[in-house]
Short mmCIF file of C-alpha atoms and ligand atoms in Angstrom, two decimals:
data_model
loop_
_atom_site.label_atom_id
_atom_site.label_comp_id
_atom_site.label_asym_id
_atom_site.label_seq_id
_atom_site.Cartn_x
_atom_site.Cartn_y
_atom_site.Cartn_z
CA MET A 1 -13.28 -23.13 22.43
CA GLY A 2 -16.50 -24.42 20.41
CA LYS A 3 -17.51 -26.95 18.85
CA PHE A 4 -19.30 -27.99 15.53
CA ILE A 5 -21.27 -30.72 14.89
CA ILE A 6 -22.65 -32.49 11.06
CA ASN A 7 -24.98 -35.14 10.48
CA GLY A 8 -23.13 -36.51 7.13
CA GLY A 9 -24.50 -37.97 3.39
CA LYS A 10 -26.39 -34.34 3.52
CA PRO A 11 -26.04 -33.75 -0.95
CA LEU A 12 -24.46 -29.93 -1.05
CA ASN A 13 -25.74 -27.70 -4.19
CA GLY A 14 -25.54 -24.28 -5.06
CA GLU A 15 -23.03 -21.62 -5.09
CA VAL A 16 -20.85 -20.29 -2.42
CA THR A 17 -18.76 -17.51 -2.23
CA ILE A 18 -15.66 -17.56 -1.64
CA SER A 19 -13.26 -15.27 1.33
CA GLY A 20 -10.04 -13.15 -0.02
CA ALA A 21 -7.31 -14.94 0.94
CA LYS A 22 -5.86 -14.96 4.27
CA ASN A 23 -2.38 -15.22 3.41
CA ALA A 24 -1.92 -12.62 0.87
CA ALA A 25 -4.99 -10.27 3.20
CA LEU A 26 -1.54 -10.82 5.89
CA PRO A 27 0.65 -9.59 5.21
CA ILE A 28 -0.36 -7.20 3.07
CA ILE A 29 -1.29 -5.61 6.47
CA ALA A 30 1.42 -5.20 8.02
CA ALA A 31 2.58 -3.33 4.21
CA SER A 32 0.88 -0.67 4.33
CA LEU A 33 2.33 -0.19 8.12
CA LEU A 34 5.07 1.24 4.88
CA ALA A 35 3.35 4.95 3.51
CA ASP A 36 2.82 7.88 4.95
CA SER A 37 -0.97 7.99 4.73
CA PRO A 38 -3.73 5.68 4.69
CA SER A 39 -4.49 2.87 3.20
CA THR A 40 -7.95 1.10 2.18
CA LEU A 41 -7.89 -2.74 1.60
CA LEU A 42 -10.93 -4.68 0.02
CA ASP A 43 -11.70 -8.05 0.56
CA ILE A 44 -10.90 -8.81 3.35
CA PRO A 45 -11.71 -12.45 5.31
CA GLN A 46 -12.97 -11.52 8.58
CA LEU A 47 -10.62 -14.20 10.29
CA ARG A 48 -8.69 -14.37 13.62
CA ASP A 49 -6.10 -13.96 12.41
CA VAL A 50 -7.05 -11.36 10.64
CA LYS A 51 -8.14 -9.75 14.06
CA ASN A 52 -5.35 -9.59 16.34
CA LEU A 53 -2.66 -8.37 13.30
CA SER A 54 -4.63 -5.17 12.91
CA ALA A 55 -4.62 -5.57 17.32
CA ILE A 56 -1.87 -5.13 16.60
CA ILE A 57 -1.01 -2.39 13.67
CA GLU A 58 -3.37 -0.06 16.50
CA LYS A 59 -1.20 -1.17 19.34
CA MET A 60 1.49 0.16 17.26
CA GLY A 61 -0.31 3.34 17.17
CA ALA A 62 -2.10 3.00 13.85
CA LYS A 63 -5.11 3.17 13.18
CA VAL A 64 -7.05 0.44 12.08
CA GLN A 65 -10.72 1.05 11.52
CA GLN A 66 -13.16 -2.06 9.76
CA GLU A 67 -17.00 -1.84 7.83
CA GLY A 68 -17.23 -5.43 6.82
CA SER A 69 -14.55 -6.46 4.13
CA THR A 70 -13.64 -3.39 4.24
CA ILE A 71 -10.43 -2.29 6.84
CA HIS A 72 -9.47 1.92 6.42
CA ILE A 73 -5.45 1.84 7.48
CA ASP A 74 -3.84 5.09 8.78
CA PRO A 75 -0.46 4.96 9.52
CA SER A 76 0.61 8.06 10.36
CA SER A 77 0.90 7.44 13.56
CA LEU A 78 3.13 5.17 14.36
CA THR A 79 4.63 5.51 17.46
CA THR A 80 6.40 2.14 18.49
CA PRO A 81 8.41 -0.43 15.73
CA GLU A 82 7.85 -3.37 18.59
CA ALA A 83 4.93 -5.70 17.74
CA ASP A 84 2.71 -6.54 21.76
CA HIS A 85 4.24 -9.97 22.42
CA GLU A 86 0.84 -11.81 23.99
CA LEU A 87 -0.71 -10.96 20.94
CA ALA A 88 1.81 -11.70 18.44
CA ARG A 89 2.28 -15.39 20.40
CA LYS A 90 -1.75 -15.05 17.90
CA LEU A 91 -0.14 -15.41 14.57
CA ARG A 92 2.28 -16.16 12.42
CA ALA A 93 2.69 -13.32 10.24
CA SER A 94 3.23 -11.42 13.08
CA TYR A 95 6.95 -11.37 11.99
CA TYR A 96 6.22 -9.31 9.41
CA ILE A 97 5.84 -6.29 10.83
CA LEU A 98 10.65 -7.33 11.80
CA GLY A 99 10.63 -6.34 7.59
CA VAL A 100 8.43 -4.14 8.05
CA MET A 101 9.84 -1.31 10.26
CA LEU A 102 13.45 -2.61 9.77
CA SER A 103 13.03 -0.83 5.92
CA LYS A 104 11.08 1.62 7.32
CA TRP A 105 12.66 3.04 11.05
CA GLY A 106 15.76 0.36 10.97
CA ARG A 107 14.29 -1.06 14.58
CA ALA A 108 12.45 -4.46 14.95
CA ARG A 109 10.89 -5.98 17.50
CA THR A 110 8.25 -8.76 18.26
CA THR A 111 8.71 -12.25 20.45
CA LEU A 112 8.64 -15.83 17.68
CA PRO A 113 5.03 -16.38 16.07
CA GLY A 114 2.72 -18.71 16.35
CA GLY A 115 0.54 -20.19 14.18
CA CYS A 116 -0.51 -23.62 13.65
CA ASN A 117 2.12 -26.63 15.52
CA ILE A 118 2.62 -28.65 11.21
CA GLY A 119 6.18 -28.67 12.60
CA ASN A 120 9.04 -27.30 13.27
CA ARG A 121 8.93 -23.16 12.06
CA PRO A 122 11.60 -21.78 11.68
CA ILE A 123 12.60 -18.29 11.57
CA ASP A 124 16.61 -18.72 9.46
CA LEU A 125 15.92 -17.42 6.53
CA HIS A 126 14.48 -14.47 7.22
CA LEU A 127 17.17 -13.46 9.47
CA LYS A 128 19.90 -14.01 7.10
CA GLY A 129 18.22 -12.57 4.49
CA PHE A 130 17.61 -9.31 6.95
CA LYS A 131 21.29 -10.19 8.29
CA ALA A 132 23.07 -9.85 4.49
CA MET A 133 21.72 -6.11 4.38
CA GLY A 134 22.86 -5.06 7.00
CA ALA A 135 20.91 -5.97 10.16
CA GLU A 136 22.10 -6.89 13.85
CA VAL A 137 19.59 -9.72 15.25
CA ARG A 138 19.37 -10.22 18.92
CA LEU A 139 17.83 -13.41 19.93
CA ASP A 140 16.78 -12.87 23.73
CA HIS A 141 13.88 -15.80 25.89
CA GLY A 142 12.38 -16.47 22.44
CA VAL A 143 12.10 -12.42 21.91
CA VAL A 144 14.04 -11.27 17.29
CA GLU A 145 14.69 -8.22 17.66
CA VAL A 146 16.93 -6.45 14.79
CA THR A 147 18.55 -3.91 14.04
CA ALA A 148 20.18 -1.24 11.25
CA ASP A 149 21.79 1.92 11.30
CA LYS A 150 21.88 1.41 7.13
CA LEU A 151 19.98 -1.76 5.36
CA THR A 152 21.54 -1.93 2.45
CA GLY A 153 20.26 -4.42 -0.81
CA SER A 154 21.82 -7.54 -0.96
CA GLN A 155 21.81 -10.53 -2.99
CA ILE A 156 20.20 -13.35 -1.31
CA TYR A 157 19.89 -16.76 -1.96
CA LEU A 158 16.93 -18.24 -0.05
CA ASP A 159 18.09 -22.34 0.46
CA TYR A 160 14.15 -23.66 0.18
CA PRO A 161 11.91 -21.55 -1.75
CA SER A 162 10.17 -20.16 1.07
CA VAL A 163 6.49 -18.36 1.37
CA GLY A 164 7.46 -16.27 4.91
CA ALA A 165 10.74 -14.95 4.99
CA THR A 166 10.68 -14.52 0.75
CA ILE A 167 8.19 -11.89 2.35
CA ASN A 168 9.66 -11.12 5.34
CA ILE A 169 12.84 -10.03 2.73
CA MET A 170 10.79 -8.29 0.44
CA LEU A 171 9.24 -6.32 2.99
CA ALA A 172 12.37 -5.52 4.38
CA ALA A 173 14.40 -4.34 0.94
CA THR A 174 11.24 -2.05 -0.12
CA MET A 175 12.92 0.94 1.37
CA ALA A 176 16.63 -0.12 1.65
CA ASP A 177 19.14 1.32 0.23
CA GLY A 178 19.69 0.24 -3.01
CA LYS A 179 19.29 -3.38 -4.63
CA THR A 180 17.52 -6.63 -2.92
CA ILE A 181 18.31 -10.38 -5.25
CA ILE A 182 16.27 -12.47 -4.34
CA GLU A 183 17.36 -16.19 -5.25
CA ASN A 184 14.61 -19.31 -5.14
CA ALA A 185 12.90 -17.09 -3.95
CA ALA A 186 8.60 -18.66 -3.61
CA ARG A 187 6.38 -17.66 -5.72
CA GLU A 188 2.73 -18.38 -4.79
CA PRO A 189 0.69 -16.09 -5.59
CA GLU A 190 -0.38 -14.44 -2.40
CA ILE A 191 3.17 -13.31 -2.75
CA VAL A 192 2.38 -10.97 -5.46
CA ASP A 193 -0.93 -9.82 -4.76
CA LEU A 194 1.78 -8.23 -2.39
CA ALA A 195 4.18 -7.17 -4.69
CA ASN A 196 1.32 -5.87 -6.69
CA PHE A 197 0.56 -3.87 -3.62
CA LEU A 198 3.35 -2.74 -3.10
CA THR A 199 4.20 -1.63 -6.45
CA VAL A 200 1.26 0.69 -6.36
CA LEU A 201 2.31 2.02 -3.32
CA GLY A 202 5.37 2.84 -4.64
CA ALA A 203 7.65 0.03 -4.56
CA GLN A 204 10.87 -0.90 -7.06
CA ILE A 205 10.07 -4.73 -8.06
CA LYS A 206 10.52 -6.90 -10.94
CA GLY A 207 10.39 -10.68 -11.31
CA VAL A 208 7.56 -11.94 -9.12
CA GLY A 209 5.97 -14.75 -10.40
CA THR A 210 9.66 -16.50 -10.62
CA ASP A 211 12.35 -17.35 -8.44
CA VAL A 212 14.28 -15.19 -9.29
CA ILE A 213 12.85 -11.41 -7.02
CA LYS A 214 15.30 -7.38 -7.06
CA ILE A 215 13.74 -5.29 -5.40
CA GLU A 216 15.45 -1.07 -5.85
CA GLY A 217 15.04 0.51 -2.19
CA VAL A 218 12.50 3.95 -2.57
CA ASP A 219 13.04 5.76 -0.29
CA LYS A 220 9.11 7.03 0.22
CA LEU A 221 5.13 5.55 -0.36
CA SER A 222 1.69 6.40 -0.14
CA GLY A 223 -1.00 5.10 1.19
CA VAL A 224 -3.19 3.55 -2.30
CA GLU A 225 -6.90 1.01 -2.20
CA HIS A 226 -5.95 -2.35 -2.89
CA ARG A 227 -8.22 -5.84 -3.03
CA ILE A 228 -7.10 -9.03 -1.75
CA ILE A 229 -6.50 -11.93 -4.02
CA PRO A 230 -9.20 -15.19 -3.26
CA ASP A 231 -8.67 -17.20 -0.90
CA ARG A 232 -7.16 -20.35 -3.15
CA ILE A 233 -6.60 -22.81 -0.08
CA GLU A 234 -10.52 -21.74 0.56
CA ALA A 235 -12.06 -22.25 -2.49
CA GLY A 236 -9.42 -26.03 -2.38
CA THR A 237 -11.32 -26.68 0.16
CA PHE A 238 -15.36 -26.24 -1.13
CA MET A 239 -14.63 -27.72 -4.86
CA ILE A 240 -13.21 -30.91 -2.53
CA ALA A 241 -16.85 -30.81 -0.85
CA GLY A 242 -18.52 -30.67 -4.21
CA ALA A 243 -17.25 -33.38 -5.24
CA LEU A 244 -16.68 -35.39 -2.31
CA THR A 245 -21.03 -34.49 -1.96
CA GLU A 246 -24.29 -35.93 -4.58
CA GLY A 247 -25.15 -32.11 -6.18
CA GLU A 248 -23.26 -29.47 -8.46
CA ILE A 249 -21.33 -26.19 -6.70
CA PHE A 250 -19.66 -23.82 -8.22
CA VAL A 251 -17.22 -21.77 -6.06
CA ARG A 252 -17.74 -17.81 -7.39
CA ASN A 253 -14.47 -15.62 -6.92
CA VAL A 254 -12.33 -17.88 -7.67
CA LEU A 255 -8.93 -17.59 -10.15
CA SER A 256 -8.84 -20.43 -11.99
CA GLU A 257 -4.71 -20.51 -12.24
CA HIS A 258 -4.42 -21.04 -9.09
CA VAL A 259 -6.04 -23.65 -8.02
CA LYS A 260 -4.38 -25.86 -11.06
CA PRO A 261 -2.76 -27.90 -9.77
CA LEU A 262 -5.73 -29.09 -7.59
CA ILE A 263 -7.99 -29.20 -10.45
CA ALA A 264 -5.33 -31.29 -12.89
CA LYS A 265 -5.80 -34.10 -10.05
CA LEU A 266 -9.42 -33.60 -9.99
CA HIS A 267 -9.76 -34.20 -13.01
CA GLU A 268 -7.10 -37.00 -12.80
CA MET A 269 -9.95 -38.72 -10.47
CA GLY A 270 -12.04 -38.33 -12.81
CA ILE A 271 -14.57 -35.92 -11.35
CA GLU A 272 -16.33 -32.52 -13.99
CA LEU A 273 -15.54 -29.31 -13.27
CA GLU A 274 -16.20 -26.58 -15.70
CA GLU A 275 -14.21 -23.35 -15.27
CA ASP A 276 -15.16 -20.34 -16.15
CA ILE A 277 -14.77 -16.71 -15.62
CA THR A 278 -15.56 -16.08 -12.51
CA GLY A 279 -16.49 -19.79 -11.08
CA ILE A 280 -15.78 -23.36 -10.78
CA ARG A 281 -19.05 -25.54 -11.43
CA ILE A 282 -17.76 -29.21 -9.08
CA LYS A 283 -20.56 -32.42 -9.74
CA GLY A 284 -20.38 -34.40 -7.25
CA SER A 285 -21.43 -37.80 -6.95
CA LYS A 286 -19.21 -40.64 -9.59
CA ILE A 287 -16.58 -42.76 -7.61
CA PRO A 288 -13.43 -40.43 -7.28
CA LYS A 289 -10.41 -42.75 -9.01
CA ALA A 290 -7.37 -43.39 -6.61
CA VAL A 291 -3.82 -41.48 -7.83
CA ASP A 292 -0.76 -39.67 -6.39
CA ILE A 293 -0.01 -36.59 -5.16
CA LYS A 294 3.20 -35.09 -3.54
CA THR A 295 3.14 -31.61 -2.20
CA LEU A 296 5.66 -28.66 -2.59
CA PRO A 297 5.81 -25.16 -3.19
CA TYR A 298 3.74 -23.57 -5.36
CA PRO A 299 3.38 -24.74 -8.38
CA GLY A 300 3.06 -27.52 -7.23
CA PHE A 301 0.64 -29.00 -5.42
CA PRO A 302 0.41 -27.44 -1.94
CA THR A 303 0.80 -28.54 0.95
CA ASP A 304 -2.54 -26.83 2.58
CA MET A 305 -4.64 -28.62 -0.11
CA GLN A 306 -2.88 -32.01 1.60
CA SER A 307 -4.93 -33.22 4.22
CA PRO A 308 -8.84 -31.82 2.48
CA THR A 309 -7.38 -33.96 -0.82
CA MET A 310 -6.85 -36.49 1.70
CA VAL A 311 -10.52 -36.95 2.97
CA LEU A 312 -12.23 -37.07 -1.15
CA LEU A 313 -8.84 -40.26 -1.41
CA THR A 314 -10.55 -42.11 1.45
CA GLN A 315 -13.66 -42.48 -0.94
CA ALA A 316 -11.99 -43.40 -4.23
CA ASP A 317 -11.92 -46.77 -6.04
CA GLY A 318 -7.89 -47.96 -5.30
CA THR A 319 -4.59 -47.81 -3.27
CA SER A 320 -3.87 -43.90 -3.34
CA LEU A 321 -0.21 -42.09 -2.11
CA ILE A 322 0.74 -38.41 -0.39
CA ILE A 323 3.86 -37.15 -0.72
CA GLU A 324 3.93 -34.32 2.22
CA THR A 325 7.33 -33.01 1.54
CA VAL A 326 6.58 -29.01 2.52
CA TRP A 327 6.25 -30.20 7.03
CA GLU A 328 7.16 -32.93 9.10
CA ASN A 329 4.16 -32.83 10.92
CA ARG A 330 1.42 -31.94 8.71
CA PHE A 331 0.17 -35.71 9.33
CA MET A 332 -2.24 -35.09 12.51
CA HIS A 333 -5.64 -35.28 10.83
CA VAL A 334 -4.71 -38.95 9.74
CA ASP A 335 -5.61 -40.95 13.98
CA GLU A 336 -8.73 -38.29 13.61
CA LEU A 337 -9.77 -39.43 10.70
CA LYS A 338 -8.55 -42.96 11.14
CA ARG A 339 -10.95 -42.88 14.12
CA MET A 340 -13.64 -42.05 12.18
CA GLY A 341 -12.91 -45.14 10.30
CA ALA A 342 -10.84 -44.90 7.57
CA ASN A 343 -7.79 -47.02 6.36
CA ILE A 344 -4.34 -44.44 6.46
CA LYS A 345 -0.72 -45.77 7.00
CA ILE A 346 1.08 -43.88 7.20
CA ASP A 347 5.30 -44.54 7.19
CA GLY A 348 7.54 -40.71 7.48
CA HIS A 349 6.43 -38.71 4.76
CA SER A 350 3.99 -40.45 3.22
CA ALA A 351 0.63 -41.98 3.76
CA LEU A 352 -0.97 -44.86 1.63
CA LEU A 353 -4.66 -44.00 1.94
CA LYS A 354 -7.18 -47.83 1.05
CA PRO A 355 -11.05 -46.99 0.03
CA SER A 356 -13.31 -46.72 3.40
CA ARG A 357 -16.19 -45.90 4.96
CA LEU A 358 -16.43 -43.42 6.40
CA THR A 359 -18.63 -43.19 9.75
CA GLY A 360 -19.07 -40.47 12.48
CA ALA A 361 -16.96 -39.73 15.68
CA GLU A 362 -15.62 -37.66 18.77
CA VAL A 363 -12.91 -35.39 16.18
CA THR A 364 -10.53 -32.76 17.76
CA ALA A 365 -9.14 -29.92 15.32
CA THR A 366 -5.20 -30.03 15.79
CA ASP A 367 -4.54 -27.34 13.17
CA LEU A 368 -6.18 -24.83 10.21
CA ARG A 369 -6.71 -27.82 7.53
CA ALA A 370 -6.26 -30.82 9.68
CA GLY A 371 -9.61 -28.96 11.43
CA ALA A 372 -10.56 -28.04 7.57
CA ALA A 373 -10.23 -32.21 6.47
CA LEU A 374 -12.51 -33.48 9.32
CA ILE A 375 -15.16 -30.71 8.49
CA LEU A 376 -15.23 -32.71 5.59
CA ALA A 377 -14.98 -35.87 6.67
CA GLY A 378 -17.94 -35.70 8.54
CA LEU A 379 -19.93 -34.09 5.16
CA VAL A 380 -19.24 -37.07 3.73
CA ALA A 381 -19.85 -39.25 7.50
CA GLU A 382 -22.99 -42.05 8.09
CA GLY A 383 -24.53 -41.09 11.12
CA PHE A 384 -22.73 -37.28 13.62
CA THR A 385 -19.36 -35.90 13.55
CA GLU A 386 -18.27 -33.98 15.98
CA VAL A 387 -15.27 -31.21 15.56
CA ARG A 388 -13.73 -30.36 18.72
CA ASP A 389 -11.52 -26.90 18.70
CA ILE A 390 -12.84 -25.49 15.90
CA TYR A 391 -11.17 -21.81 16.50
CA HIS A 392 -8.42 -23.55 15.01
CA ILE A 393 -10.78 -23.58 11.83
CA GLU A 394 -11.40 -20.86 12.55
CA ARG A 395 -8.74 -18.97 12.21
CA GLY A 396 -8.39 -19.07 8.74
CA TYR A 397 -11.46 -20.02 7.45
CA GLU A 398 -14.27 -17.16 7.33
CA GLU A 399 -18.04 -18.32 8.64
CA ILE A 400 -17.22 -21.31 6.90
CA ASP A 401 -20.50 -23.55 8.87
CA LYS A 402 -22.87 -20.47 7.62
CA LYS A 403 -21.47 -20.36 3.69
CA LEU A 404 -21.76 -25.18 3.96
CA ARG A 405 -25.62 -24.56 5.45
CA SER A 406 -25.96 -22.10 2.12
CA LEU A 407 -25.07 -25.12 0.42
CA GLY A 408 -27.60 -27.89 2.07
CA ALA A 409 -25.00 -29.10 4.35
CA ASP A 410 -26.45 -30.41 8.97
CA ILE A 411 -23.29 -28.34 9.91
CA GLU A 412 -24.98 -27.12 12.89
CA LYS A 413 -21.81 -24.38 15.38
CA ILE A 414 -21.58 -25.14 19.43
CA SER A 415 -19.85 -22.16 20.75
CA ASP A 416 -18.70 -22.61 24.35
C1 LIG T 1 3.41 -20.64 4.90
C2 LIG T 1 1.73 -20.42 4.34
C3 LIG T 1 2.01 -21.60 4.73
C4 LIG T 1 1.87 -22.65 3.95
C5 LIG T 1 2.98 -22.69 4.29
C6 LIG T 1 3.65 -23.69 2.48
C7 LIG T 1 0.77 -18.19 5.63
C8 LIG T 1 0.19 -17.99 6.88
N1 LIG T 1 0.77 -19.36 6.05
O1 LIG T 1 3.72 -20.89 5.94
O2 LIG T 1 -0.12 -21.83 5.09
O3 LIG T 1 1.39 -24.11 4.47
O4 LIG T 1 3.34 -21.70 3.37
O5 LIG T 1 3.47 -23.01 1.28
O6 LIG T 1 1.54 -18.08 4.32
N2 LIG T 1 11.13 -22.86 6.86
C9 LIG T 1 13.10 -22.75 6.86
N3 LIG T 1 13.78 -21.57 7.59
C10 LIG T 1 13.44 -20.34 7.28
C11 LIG T 1 11.40 -20.29 7.07
C12 LIG T 1 11.08 -21.39 6.67
O7 LIG T 1 13.28 -23.38 7.53
O8 LIG T 1 13.28 -19.49 7.94
C13 LIG T 1 10.85 -23.95 6.45
C14 LIG T 1 9.46 -24.73 6.84
O9 LIG T 1 10.61 -25.37 8.22
C15 LIG T 1 8.96 -25.19 5.39
C16 LIG T 1 9.38 -25.41 4.21
O10 LIG T 1 10.59 -23.81 4.58
O11 LIG T 1 9.62 -26.94 6.44
C17 LIG T 1 8.05 -23.92 4.39
O12 LIG T 1 7.90 -23.24 4.95
P1 LIG T 1 7.28 -21.61 4.69
O13 LIG T 1 7.25 -21.71 3.11
O14 LIG T 1 8.47 -20.23 4.78
O15 LIG T 1 6.19 -21.19 5.53
P2 LIG T 1 5.36 -20.28 5.84
O16 LIG T 1 5.39 -18.44 4.92
O17 LIG T 1 5.03 -20.49 7.40
#
């Protein structure tokens, strides 16, 4: 499964370029199947989740050609609306095949998706949306099948602004008959990127970035070229790496409006940063001030930045409180951080942190962002840290070890 060995305490200096956003790339790759001609997607991160989704759509009959971070997808040869079950289990985003193929062919089938083990991950809101549009949903032994003789636009209120449900319903509505209105929709930048792509394909979408999205179904979409937005979570992770270690990092290819909640908290902690058009410069050295954080849907503080930020707060001067409101099982990194000497108490959805000196230890990545947090902890800890089960990290961070080494970190990857 591979591991990273980190010798902590090295200052990070230099420049790092952020890859395209995984959580925008995945729905956009799926959405390219809606068109009747090829699309070219630029700045696609080379990650395990992307490889698995590409393999799923290839097995469905699409032609996929990848050259570095560019991917060409020709959907004209699609033969089946069913995702390979083995592959689909490996990533959560495989469920976007449901919205896409329901919209395009009126039927789709996949196994219930995998992804990070960060809590109960139901898809009831996705299915509620499909049903409201006239689809029949069958669940049998972990396999979901959705069919509709005629998919019709509808008014759908989401009980929670779920990113996945907003995307899946948008995908289904794109070629449905008539108007769909999604209320209490998620507003994440990745949803805006998907909507921009769909609009250039020929879709009629209004209101993305607000909590009411309106979509008028169209009959035909044609392939285009599209560049994926930068990954705000990867950018945030490197910003924290800069703040944690002594030195100065320029994080290139980040849209600062996408990382506003993190910037606001770093300012509150007294960390020096400068925003410019091409990126953000971070200076480490000062002991950060303790702050409180509550994770929320966008534009609130992102849950995916909770564990990396927790590592920074272990180094703060004073007591910090972190409240996780999005996922119920997102403190799994805490036990691992405690092995490294962190002083953290968990009470339900809250974590109380006191300042601590971290020392190297053998720790295990339990999910993607938990794994990133352990790498960050290893960078600031005294001595050697061994992070195991790094396949979780490689689902979402492109060459994180190589990027950190280029900044001066002492990190080595040991493959099995
Ligand atoms: C996406 C991101 C993930 C991020 C999350 C929240 C991808 C591939 N993943 O996940 O990194 O942590 O947004 O920003 O884009 N829920 C329901 N019913 C549903 C769907 C969701 O109750 O049908 C609940 C979930 O249990 C969770 C909350 O809604 O408590 C948020 O989930 P959602 O926004 O759907 O997250 P994902 O799209 O799975």
